[in-house]
Short mmCIF file of C-alpha atoms in Angstrom, two decimals:
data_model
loop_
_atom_site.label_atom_id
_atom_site.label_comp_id
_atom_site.label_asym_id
_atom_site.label_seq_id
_atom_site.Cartn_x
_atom_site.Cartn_y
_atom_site.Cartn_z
CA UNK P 1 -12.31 -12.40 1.83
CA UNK P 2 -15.38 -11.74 4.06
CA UNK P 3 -16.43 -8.30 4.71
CA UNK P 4 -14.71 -8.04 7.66
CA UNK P 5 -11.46 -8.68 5.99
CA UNK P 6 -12.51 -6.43 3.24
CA UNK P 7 -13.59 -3.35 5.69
CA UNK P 8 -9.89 -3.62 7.62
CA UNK P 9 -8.15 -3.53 4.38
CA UNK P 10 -10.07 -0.59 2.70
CA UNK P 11 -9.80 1.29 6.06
CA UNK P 12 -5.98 0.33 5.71
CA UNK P 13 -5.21 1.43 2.65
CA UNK P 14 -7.25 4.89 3.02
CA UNK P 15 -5.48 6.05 6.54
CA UNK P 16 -1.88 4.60 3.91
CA UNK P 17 -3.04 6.91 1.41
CA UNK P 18 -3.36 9.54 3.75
CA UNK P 19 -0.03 8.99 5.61
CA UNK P 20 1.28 9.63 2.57
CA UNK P 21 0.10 12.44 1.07
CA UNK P 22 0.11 14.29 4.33
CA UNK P 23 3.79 13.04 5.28
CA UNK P 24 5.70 10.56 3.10
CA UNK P 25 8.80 10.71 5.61
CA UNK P 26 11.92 10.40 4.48
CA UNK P 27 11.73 7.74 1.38
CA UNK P 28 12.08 8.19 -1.82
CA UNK P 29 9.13 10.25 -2.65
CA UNK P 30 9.03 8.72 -6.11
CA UNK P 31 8.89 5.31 -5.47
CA UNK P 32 6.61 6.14 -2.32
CA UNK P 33 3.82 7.78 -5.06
CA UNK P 34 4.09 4.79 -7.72
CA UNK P 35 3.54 2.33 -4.40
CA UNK P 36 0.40 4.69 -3.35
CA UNK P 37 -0.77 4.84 -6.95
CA UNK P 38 -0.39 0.93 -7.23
CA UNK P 39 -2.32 0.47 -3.74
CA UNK P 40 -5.26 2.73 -5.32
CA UNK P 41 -5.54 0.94 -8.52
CA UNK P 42 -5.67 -2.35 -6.68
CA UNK P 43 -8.35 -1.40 -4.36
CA UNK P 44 -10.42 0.18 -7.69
CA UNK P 45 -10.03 -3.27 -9.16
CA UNK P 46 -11.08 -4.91 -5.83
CA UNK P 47 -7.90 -6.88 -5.76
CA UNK P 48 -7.65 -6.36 -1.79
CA UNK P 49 -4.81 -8.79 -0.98
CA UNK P 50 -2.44 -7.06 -3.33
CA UNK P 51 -3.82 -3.64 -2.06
CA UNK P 52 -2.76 -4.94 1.54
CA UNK P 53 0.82 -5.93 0.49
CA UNK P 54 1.29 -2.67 -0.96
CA UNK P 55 0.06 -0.77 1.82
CA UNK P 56 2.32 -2.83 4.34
CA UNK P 57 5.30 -2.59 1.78
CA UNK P 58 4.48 0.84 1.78
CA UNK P 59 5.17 1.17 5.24
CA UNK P 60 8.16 -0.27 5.32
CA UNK P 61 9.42 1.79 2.66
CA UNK P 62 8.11 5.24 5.17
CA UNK P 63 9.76 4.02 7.86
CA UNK P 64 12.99 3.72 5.97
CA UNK P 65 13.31 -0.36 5.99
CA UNK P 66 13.86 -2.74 3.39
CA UNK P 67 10.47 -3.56 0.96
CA UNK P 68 12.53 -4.83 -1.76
CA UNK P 69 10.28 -7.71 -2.34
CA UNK P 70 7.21 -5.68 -2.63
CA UNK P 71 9.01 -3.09 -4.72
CA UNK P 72 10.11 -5.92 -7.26
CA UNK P 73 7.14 -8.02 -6.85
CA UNK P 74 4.74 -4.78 -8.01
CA UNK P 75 7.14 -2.57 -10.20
CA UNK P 76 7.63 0.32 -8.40
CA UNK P 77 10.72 1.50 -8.73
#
């Protein structure tokens, strides 16, 4: 990933983590925390792809649509 890449996905995953805490919208909060918790540990272990799918799965998740794959594919539900 060049630091490009790497500066767009940080910056993605911070305004996620923010979104979150500050308004999780109608999801399940539960599984919306384990997906921000996941994101956060991915980004502290510099694994920045995974990070992104998180963050986009957790999007999906906010806005109430289906992020089944992401949710099985990271264990967090």
């Amino acid at each position: 990933m060049d630091p490009r890449e790497k500066d767009r996905v940080l910056q993605l995953c911070r305004e996620i983590d923010f979104l979150v805490t500050d308004d999780p919208g109608a999801s399940d909060l539960g599984v919306l925390e384990r997906a921000r918790c996941k994101m956060n540990e991915f980004v502290s272990m510099d694994n920045l792809r995974a990070a992104e799918e998180v963050a986009y799965a957790i999007m999906l998740l906010r806005a109430g649509l289906n992020a089944d794959e992401f949710v099985i594919k990271y264990h967090v539900r």
